[in-house]
Coordinates of C-alpha atoms and ligand atoms in Angstrom, one line a residue:
M241 CA 103.3 67.6 125.6
S242 CA 104.4 68.8 129.0
G243 CA 107.0 71.0 130.5
N244 CA 109.7 71.5 127.9
N245 CA 109.1 68.6 126.0
G246 CA 106.6 66.5 123.9
Q247 CA 106.4 62.8 122.4
L248 CA 105.1 62.1 118.9
Q249 CA 103.5 58.9 118.4
V250 CA 104.3 57.8 114.6
G251 CA 102.9 54.1 113.9
D252 CA 104.9 52.1 116.7
K253 CA 107.6 55.0 117.2
T254 CA 107.2 57.1 120.3
V255 CA 109.6 60.4 119.3
D256 CA 110.8 62.9 121.8
M257 CA 110.4 66.7 121.1
A258 CA 111.9 69.6 122.6
I259 CA 109.5 71.9 123.3
K260 CA 110.8 75.8 122.9
K261 CA 109.3 78.5 124.9
G262 CA 109.3 82.3 123.8
S263 CA 109.5 85.6 126.1
I264 CA 105.9 85.9 125.0
G265 CA 103.3 84.1 122.6
P266 CA 103.2 80.5 121.3
S267 CA 106.1 77.9 122.4
V268 CA 106.7 76.1 119.4
I269 CA 107.8 72.1 118.9
D270 CA 111.3 71.3 117.7
I271 CA 110.9 69.0 114.7
A272 CA 114.1 69.2 113.5
K273 CA 115.2 65.9 113.9
L274 CA 111.6 64.4 112.8
Y275 CA 112.9 62.9 109.5
S276 CA 116.0 61.3 110.7
Q277 CA 114.0 59.8 113.6
T278 CA 110.6 58.7 111.4
G279 CA 111.3 59.2 107.7
M280 CA 108.5 61.4 107.7
F281 CA 108.2 65.2 107.3
T282 CA 105.8 67.5 108.7
Y283 CA 103.3 69.3 106.2
D284 CA 102.1 72.8 106.1
P285 CA 101.7 74.2 102.8
G286 CA 100.7 77.9 103.9
F287 CA 102.8 77.7 106.7
T288 CA 99.9 78.2 108.9
S289 CA 101.4 76.4 112.3
T290 CA 105.0 76.7 111.2
A291 CA 107.5 78.9 112.9
S292 CA 110.2 79.3 110.2
C293 CA 112.8 80.9 112.6
E294 CA 113.3 82.6 116.3
S295 CA 113.4 86.4 115.9
Q296 CA 113.3 89.3 118.6
I297 CA 111.7 91.9 116.2
T298 CA 108.3 92.0 116.2
Y299 CA 105.6 90.2 117.8
I300 CA 102.1 89.9 116.7
D301 CA 99.0 88.5 119.1
G302 CA 96.3 87.9 116.2
D303 CA 93.7 87.3 118.8
E304 CA 94.1 90.2 120.9
G305 CA 94.8 93.1 117.9
V306 CA 98.6 93.5 119.2
L307 CA 101.6 94.4 117.4
L308 CA 104.8 95.0 119.1
Y309 CA 108.3 96.4 117.5
R310 CA 111.1 95.2 119.5
G311 CA 108.3 95.4 122.5
Y312 CA 106.7 98.8 122.0
P313 CA 103.2 98.7 121.2
I314 CA 102.5 100.1 117.5
E315 CA 100.2 102.7 118.7
Q316 CA 102.7 104.3 120.8
L317 CA 105.4 104.3 118.1
A318 CA 103.2 106.1 115.7
E319 CA 101.8 108.7 118.1
H320 CA 105.2 109.8 119.6
G321 CA 108.1 108.8 117.4
D322 CA 108.9 109.5 113.6
F323 CA 109.9 106.7 110.8
L324 CA 113.3 106.9 111.2
E325 CA 113.0 106.3 115.1
T326 CA 111.3 103.1 114.4
C327 CA 113.8 102.2 111.7
Y328 CA 116.7 102.9 114.3
L329 CA 114.5 100.2 116.6
L330 CA 114.1 97.9 114.4
L331 CA 117.8 97.7 113.2
E332 CA 119.3 98.0 116.6
G333 CA 116.8 96.3 119.1
E334 CA 116.4 99.9 121.6
L335 CA 114.9 103.0 120.8
P336 CA 117.8 105.9 120.2
T337 CA 119.0 108.3 122.1
A338 CA 119.0 112.1 121.2
A339 CA 122.8 111.7 120.0
Q340 CA 122.0 108.1 118.5
K341 CA 119.1 109.7 116.6
A342 CA 120.6 112.6 115.2
D343 CA 123.8 110.6 113.9
F344 CA 121.2 107.9 112.0
D345 CA 119.1 110.7 110.7
Y346 CA 122.6 112.4 109.2
R347 CA 123.6 108.9 108.0
V348 CA 120.4 107.8 106.3
T349 CA 120.3 111.3 104.8
R350 CA 123.8 111.3 103.3
H351 CA 122.8 108.4 101.2
T352 CA 119.6 109.2 99.9
M353 CA 121.0 110.1 96.0
V354 CA 121.1 106.9 93.6
H355 CA 124.0 106.7 91.2
E356 CA 123.5 109.0 88.6
Q357 CA 123.6 106.2 86.1
M358 CA 120.7 104.7 87.6
A359 CA 118.4 107.6 86.1
R360 CA 119.9 106.2 82.7
F361 CA 118.6 102.7 84.0
F362 CA 115.2 103.9 84.5
Q363 CA 114.9 105.1 80.5
G364 CA 115.1 101.3 79.7
F365 CA 111.3 101.0 81.0
R366 CA 108.0 101.5 79.3
R367 CA 106.4 104.8 80.5
D368 CA 103.2 103.0 81.5
A369 CA 105.5 100.2 83.4
H370 CA 103.8 99.2 86.7
P371 CA 106.0 101.2 89.8
M372 CA 106.6 97.9 91.2
A373 CA 107.9 96.9 87.8
V374 CA 110.3 99.3 88.1
M375 CA 111.0 99.0 91.9
V376 CA 111.9 95.5 91.5
G377 CA 114.1 95.9 88.6
S378 CA 115.8 99.3 90.1
I379 CA 116.4 98.0 93.7
G380 CA 118.2 94.5 92.3
A381 CA 120.3 96.9 89.9
M382 CA 121.7 98.8 93.2
S383 CA 123.6 95.1 93.5
A384 CA 125.3 96.6 90.1
F385 CA 126.1 99.6 91.3
Y386 CA 127.3 99.2 95.1
H387 CA 129.9 96.5 94.9
D388 CA 131.2 97.8 98.3
S389 CA 128.4 97.0 100.4
T390 CA 127.5 93.1 98.8
D391 CA 130.0 91.4 101.0
I392 CA 127.1 90.1 103.9
S393 CA 130.3 88.5 105.6
D394 CA 131.7 91.9 106.5
P395 CA 129.5 93.8 109.2
Y396 CA 130.8 97.3 108.4
Q397 CA 129.3 96.3 104.4
R398 CA 125.9 95.2 105.8
M399 CA 125.2 98.4 107.7
V400 CA 126.5 100.2 104.1
A401 CA 124.2 98.7 102.4
S402 CA 121.3 98.7 104.8
M403 CA 121.6 102.7 105.3
R404 CA 121.8 102.6 101.5
M405 CA 118.6 100.9 100.8
I406 CA 116.6 102.5 103.6
A407 CA 117.8 105.9 102.3
K408 CA 117.3 105.2 98.6
M409 CA 114.0 103.4 98.8
P410 CA 112.1 106.6 98.8
T411 CA 114.7 108.5 95.9
L412 CA 113.8 105.3 93.7
A413 CA 110.1 105.3 94.4
A414 CA 110.0 108.8 93.9
M415 CA 112.1 108.2 90.3
A416 CA 109.3 105.6 89.7
F417 CA 106.4 107.8 89.8
K418 CA 108.0 110.6 88.2
Y419 CA 109.1 108.5 85.2
T420 CA 105.7 107.1 84.8
V421 CA 104.0 110.6 84.8
G422 CA 106.5 112.2 82.5
Q423 CA 108.1 114.6 84.9
P424 CA 111.9 115.0 85.5
F425 CA 113.3 113.4 88.1
V426 CA 114.0 115.6 91.6
Y427 CA 116.8 115.3 93.6
P428 CA 116.6 114.7 97.2
L429 CA 117.0 117.8 99.5
N430 CA 118.9 117.2 102.5
S431 CA 117.8 119.7 104.7
L432 CA 114.0 118.3 104.6
D433 CA 113.3 115.3 106.6
Y434 CA 113.0 111.9 105.4
T435 CA 109.4 111.8 104.4
S436 CA 109.2 115.5 103.6
N437 CA 111.8 114.7 101.5
F438 CA 109.9 111.9 99.7
L439 CA 107.1 114.2 99.1
R440 CA 108.8 116.9 97.3
M441 CA 110.8 114.1 95.1
C442 CA 107.2 112.7 94.2
F443 CA 105.5 116.4 93.8
A444 CA 108.0 119.1 93.1
V445 CA 108.4 120.1 89.7
P446 CA 111.3 122.5 88.5
A447 CA 108.5 125.0 87.1
E448 CA 107.5 126.2 90.7
E449 CA 108.5 125.9 94.5
Y450 CA 107.0 122.9 96.2
K451 CA 106.1 123.5 99.8
V452 CA 105.6 120.5 101.9
N453 CA 102.8 120.1 103.9
P454 CA 103.4 119.4 107.5
V455 CA 100.2 117.9 108.2
L456 CA 100.7 115.3 105.1
S457 CA 104.2 114.9 105.6
R458 CA 103.4 113.6 109.4
A459 CA 100.4 111.2 108.4
L460 CA 102.8 109.8 105.5
D461 CA 105.4 109.2 108.3
R462 CA 102.9 107.5 110.7
I463 CA 101.8 105.0 107.6
F464 CA 105.1 104.0 106.8
I465 CA 105.6 103.5 110.7
L466 CA 102.4 101.7 110.6
H467 CA 104.3 99.6 107.4
A468 CA 107.7 98.8 108.4
D469 CA 107.7 95.4 110.0
H470 CA 105.1 92.8 110.5
E471 CA 106.9 89.5 111.8
Q472 CA 107.3 86.4 108.9
N473 CA 104.9 87.4 106.6
A474 CA 105.1 86.2 103.1
S475 CA 107.6 89.2 101.5
T476 CA 110.0 88.6 104.7
S477 CA 109.8 85.1 104.5
T478 CA 111.0 85.6 100.9
V479 CA 113.6 87.9 102.2
R480 CA 115.0 85.2 104.6
L481 CA 114.7 82.7 102.2
A482 CA 116.7 84.4 99.4
G483 CA 118.9 85.8 102.3
S484 CA 119.7 82.1 103.6
S485 CA 121.7 81.2 100.2
G486 CA 124.0 84.0 100.8
A487 CA 122.7 86.0 98.2
N488 CA 123.8 89.9 98.4
P489 CA 121.3 92.4 100.3
F490 CA 120.1 94.4 97.5
A491 CA 118.9 91.1 95.7
C492 CA 117.5 90.2 99.0
I493 CA 115.1 93.0 99.1
A494 CA 114.4 92.8 95.2
A495 CA 112.6 89.2 96.3
G496 CA 111.0 90.8 99.1
A497 CA 109.3 93.8 96.9
A498 CA 108.4 91.1 94.2
C499 CA 106.4 89.2 96.8
L500 CA 104.9 92.0 98.4
W501 CA 103.3 92.9 95.0
G502 CA 100.9 90.5 95.1
P503 CA 97.4 91.4 95.7
A504 CA 97.1 88.7 98.7
H505 CA 100.1 90.2 100.5
G506 CA 101.2 94.3 99.8
G507 CA 99.4 94.5 96.3
A508 CA 96.1 94.7 98.5
N509 CA 96.1 98.1 99.0
E510 CA 95.9 98.8 95.2
A511 CA 93.0 96.2 94.8
A512 CA 91.2 97.5 97.7
L513 CA 91.3 101.4 96.4
K514 CA 90.2 99.4 93.0
M515 CA 87.3 97.4 94.6
L516 CA 86.2 100.6 96.5
E517 CA 86.0 102.3 92.9
E518 CA 83.9 99.4 91.5
I519 CA 81.6 99.2 94.2
G520 CA 81.1 103.0 93.4
T521 CA 78.1 104.1 95.9
V522 CA 76.7 102.5 99.4
D523 CA 73.6 100.9 97.6
N524 CA 76.0 98.8 95.4
I525 CA 78.0 97.2 98.8
P526 CA 75.2 93.9 99.3
K527 CA 76.0 92.8 95.6
F528 CA 79.6 92.6 96.6
I529 CA 79.3 91.0 100.2
A530 CA 77.4 88.5 98.6
K531 CA 80.0 87.6 96.1
A532 CA 82.6 87.9 98.9
K533 CA 80.6 85.2 100.5
D534 CA 79.9 82.9 97.5
K535 CA 81.8 79.8 97.5
N536 CA 81.9 79.8 93.8
D537 CA 83.0 83.1 93.3
P538 CA 86.9 84.0 93.8
F539 CA 86.2 87.7 94.8
R540 CA 86.9 88.7 98.0
L541 CA 86.8 91.7 100.1
M542 CA 90.5 93.0 99.3
G543 CA 91.5 94.9 102.7
F544 CA 89.5 92.1 104.8
G545 CA 91.2 89.3 106.5
H546 CA 94.6 88.4 108.1
R547 CA 96.4 85.1 108.4
V548 CA 97.4 86.4 112.1
Y549 CA 95.2 89.1 113.1
K550 CA 91.3 87.3 113.8
N551 CA 90.8 90.2 115.7
Y552 CA 91.0 94.2 114.5
D553 CA 94.3 94.8 113.0
P554 CA 95.6 97.8 115.0
R555 CA 97.4 99.6 112.4
A556 CA 93.8 99.5 110.6
K557 CA 92.5 101.7 113.3
I558 CA 95.6 104.3 113.0
M559 CA 94.9 104.3 109.4
Q560 CA 91.4 105.0 109.7
K561 CA 92.2 108.0 111.9
T562 CA 95.0 108.9 109.5
T563 CA 92.9 109.1 107.0
H564 CA 90.5 111.4 108.6
E565 CA 93.2 113.5 109.2
V566 CA 94.7 113.9 105.8
L567 CA 90.9 114.3 104.3
A568 CA 90.4 117.1 107.0
E569 CA 93.5 118.8 106.3
L570 CA 92.4 118.6 102.4
G571 CA 89.4 120.1 103.1
I572 CA 87.9 116.8 101.5
K573 CA 84.4 116.7 103.0
D574 CA 82.5 113.7 101.9
D575 CA 84.8 111.4 100.1
P576 CA 82.1 108.9 98.3
L577 CA 85.2 106.1 99.0
L578 CA 85.2 107.0 102.1
D579 CA 81.8 106.8 102.6
V580 CA 81.5 103.3 100.7
A581 CA 84.3 102.1 102.8
I582 CA 83.0 103.0 106.5
E583 CA 79.6 101.5 105.3
L584 CA 81.3 98.4 103.7
E585 CA 83.0 97.7 106.8
R586 CA 79.9 98.3 109.2
I587 CA 77.9 95.7 107.1
A588 CA 80.6 93.2 106.8
L589 CA 81.6 93.5 110.8
S590 CA 77.6 92.8 111.5
D591 CA 77.5 89.8 108.9
S592 CA 77.5 86.3 110.3
Y593 CA 80.0 84.9 107.4
F594 CA 82.7 87.5 108.3
I595 CA 82.1 87.6 112.4
E596 CA 82.6 83.7 112.0
K597 CA 85.7 83.6 109.5
K598 CA 86.9 86.7 112.0
L599 CA 87.6 89.0 108.8
Y600 CA 88.1 92.3 110.0
P601 CA 89.7 95.3 108.0
N602 CA 93.7 95.2 107.6
I603 CA 96.2 98.0 107.1
D604 CA 95.1 97.9 103.2
F605 CA 91.5 98.6 104.1
Y606 CA 92.0 102.6 104.4
S607 CA 95.6 103.2 102.9
G608 CA 94.5 103.7 99.5
I609 CA 92.1 106.1 100.2
T610 CA 94.7 108.4 102.3
L611 CA 97.4 108.0 99.8
K612 CA 94.9 108.9 96.7
A613 CA 94.1 112.1 98.7
M614 CA 97.8 113.1 98.9
G615 CA 97.8 112.8 95.2
F616 CA 99.4 109.4 94.6
P617 CA 98.2 107.2 91.6
T618 CA 96.9 103.8 92.8
S619 CA 99.7 102.3 91.0
M620 CA 101.8 104.0 93.4
F621 CA 100.3 102.2 96.6
T622 CA 102.5 98.9 96.7
A623 CA 105.4 101.0 96.3
L624 CA 104.8 102.9 99.5
F625 CA 104.5 99.8 100.9
A626 CA 107.8 98.5 99.7
L627 CA 109.3 101.9 100.8
A628 CA 108.3 101.6 104.5
R629 CA 109.0 97.8 104.6
T630 CA 112.5 98.0 103.4
V631 CA 113.4 98.5 106.9
G632 CA 111.9 95.3 107.9
W633 CA 113.2 92.9 105.5
I634 CA 116.6 94.4 106.1
A635 CA 115.9 93.8 110.3
Q636 CA 114.9 90.6 109.6
W637 CA 117.7 89.9 107.1
K638 CA 120.4 91.4 109.6
E639 CA 119.1 89.0 112.4
M640 CA 119.5 86.0 110.1
I641 CA 122.8 86.6 108.9
E642 CA 124.0 87.1 112.2
D643 CA 122.3 84.2 113.9
P644 CA 125.0 81.3 114.5
S645 CA 122.7 78.8 113.7
Q646 CA 121.6 80.3 110.5
K647 CA 121.6 77.4 107.1
I648 CA 120.4 77.7 104.0
G649 CA 116.4 76.9 103.8
R650 CA 115.5 74.1 101.9
P651 CA 112.0 73.0 102.6
R652 CA 110.6 69.3 101.4
Q653 CA 107.8 68.0 99.7
L654 CA 104.6 65.5 99.6
Y655 CA 105.4 64.1 96.4
T656 CA 102.8 62.8 94.2
G657 CA 103.7 62.2 90.9
S658 CA 104.7 59.4 89.1
P659 CA 106.9 56.9 90.6
Q660 CA 110.3 56.0 88.4
R661 CA 109.2 54.6 84.8
E662 CA 111.6 53.8 81.8
Y663 CA 111.8 56.5 79.1
S664 CA 110.0 55.3 75.7
P665 CA 111.5 56.1 72.2
I666 CA 109.4 59.2 70.6
G667 CA 108.4 56.5 67.6
R668 CA 106.6 54.5 70.4
R669 CA 104.7 56.9 72.5
Ligands
LIG267 C1 99.0 92.0 104.4 O1 100.9 88.4 106.6 C2 101.3 89.8 106.9 O2 101.2 90.4 108.1 C3 100.6 90.4 105.8 C4 100.6 92.3 106.4 C5 101.8 92.7 106.3 O3 102.0 93.5 106.9 O4 102.9 91.8 106.0 O5 99.8 92.2 107.3 C6 100.3 92.9 104.7 O6 99.3 91.3 103.4 C7 97.5 92.4 104.8 C8 96.7 91.3 103.7 C9 96.3 91.8 102.6 N1 95.4 90.8 101.9 C10 94.3 91.5 101.8 O7 93.6 92.1 101.9 C11 93.5 90.6 100.4 C12 92.3 89.9 100.9 N2 92.4 88.8 101.7 C13 92.5 87.3 101.7 O8 93.4 87.2 100.7 C14 93.1 86.9 103.0 O9 92.5 87.2 104.0 C15 94.6 86.7 103.3 C16 95.1 86.4 102.1 C17 94.8 88.0 103.6 C18 94.6 85.6 104.5 O10 94.5 84.7 103.7 P1 94.3 82.9 104.9 O11 94.6 83.3 106.3 O12 95.0 82.0 103.9 O13 92.9 83.0 104.8 P2 92.2 81.9 103.9 O14 92.7 82.4 102.6 O15 92.3 80.5 104.2 O16 90.7 82.5 104.3 C19 90.2 82.0 105.7 C20 88.4 82.1 105.1 C21 88.3 81.5 103.7 O17 86.9 80.5 103.8 P3 86.9 79.1 103.9 O18 87.7 78.3 102.4 O19 87.4 78.9 105.0 O20 85.3 79.2 103.7 O21 88.0 83.4 104.9 C22 87.5 83.6 103.9 C23 88.1 82.5 102.8 O22 87.4 82.2 101.6 N3 88.3 85.3 103.6 C24 87.7 85.8 102.8 C25 88.4 87.1 103.1 N4 89.7 86.2 103.8 C26 89.5 85.3 103.7 N5 86.6 86.1 102.3 C27 85.8 87.4 101.7 N6 86.9 88.5 101.6 C28 88.0 88.3 102.2 N7 88.9 89.1 102.1

């Protein structure tokens, strides 16, 4: 490889390949013509070395532990801005002026109610349904209610669908929570900011006044910022692939939520808290570390490791700080789960297995402790992740739709099944 061109030797063939450089980060080798020139595919099942698209939204440097949203470090956005400012940035590419922010907040706030018939839709679920099952169902169902924003070729309808999903996800998540605890749904209150509105929809009851705790609201808003986008992760890639067929935006986001639910991805925050509860006390930690290192044991330390971060996940650092802030605000002096988490991290980060494999805590390691302290049941953790990641999914979907070179995603395979053979009648098998 040299300069802007590379060559690949395939048998007696030499194939020229263009190298495309990004603004920062790794360059890519354009292999689009590989099959037509060699009759061969590349093979990369987990996409560990594959760039699926060109994007200008989020940049991750896994070795340096850097995360940028449209070039701005996550630490600065989490410190100085709010979640809707991050939403505007991810969608529009620039930080909003005061007027743009006020207009964006106003437009999102006026889309927070869901169609009244959706409340009946919820009645069809069992009370003990997992909130993510309810979320996947109700997000997909939005395409049954909002026909006037499903035409993806119309920029106005794309914008309305985007506003609706950012605005309605908190309402749907709160409804999923209320439905599982058997309490009445709480309508959004437009005088509240985005995250305070969500907290009230989750924890207010008709029997008494609910006062939002500003420290908890600010902490949760920051947690949403940390979860907003993350390059081409599994759920975002799912949204892009679903969107590449022309599916409507609600269906694409529902597909992303379904993928996020997995314990290797967004379901890890729920799994990490369950793991900490299973470990229970600090003196049980060595047993679980040994299980995590045992090749014959499928157990993994949930909340540890990452496909991209081979250094500390910058979001985990901010998450840990937020955990201490929330526990202090709630007067929780010694949370046994936090003690286990801190000791587990200390032991793991000094253990050669984790050091060699570059396994560090990721965003899911501390988030569960914080959300549990705020009063959310473990089953709601991934729903909160989906709420925050919706803007990232939408921004990436929008970028894909607006890319003039966009075409349907259709990977190929390495076939190792049976060569062609003749059908035999059942009597002769
Ligand atoms: C998220 O992609 C994203 O950006 C995702 C995300 C986002 O914001 O969208 O950041 C959110 O999903 C964070 C990750 C949450 N998942 C978990 O915490 C689940 C536990 N972690 C692992 O399942 C794993 O680390 C992954 C899935 C996160 C990453 O898996 P990879 O990149 O495919 O790594 P791997 O499975 O190939 O593991 C490499 C090695 C293996 O050992 P060897 O086979 O090489 O001997 O490290 C080991 C693994 O066994 N390993 C672990 C481990 N994670 C990896 N061993 C013990 N505990 C772990 N957590």
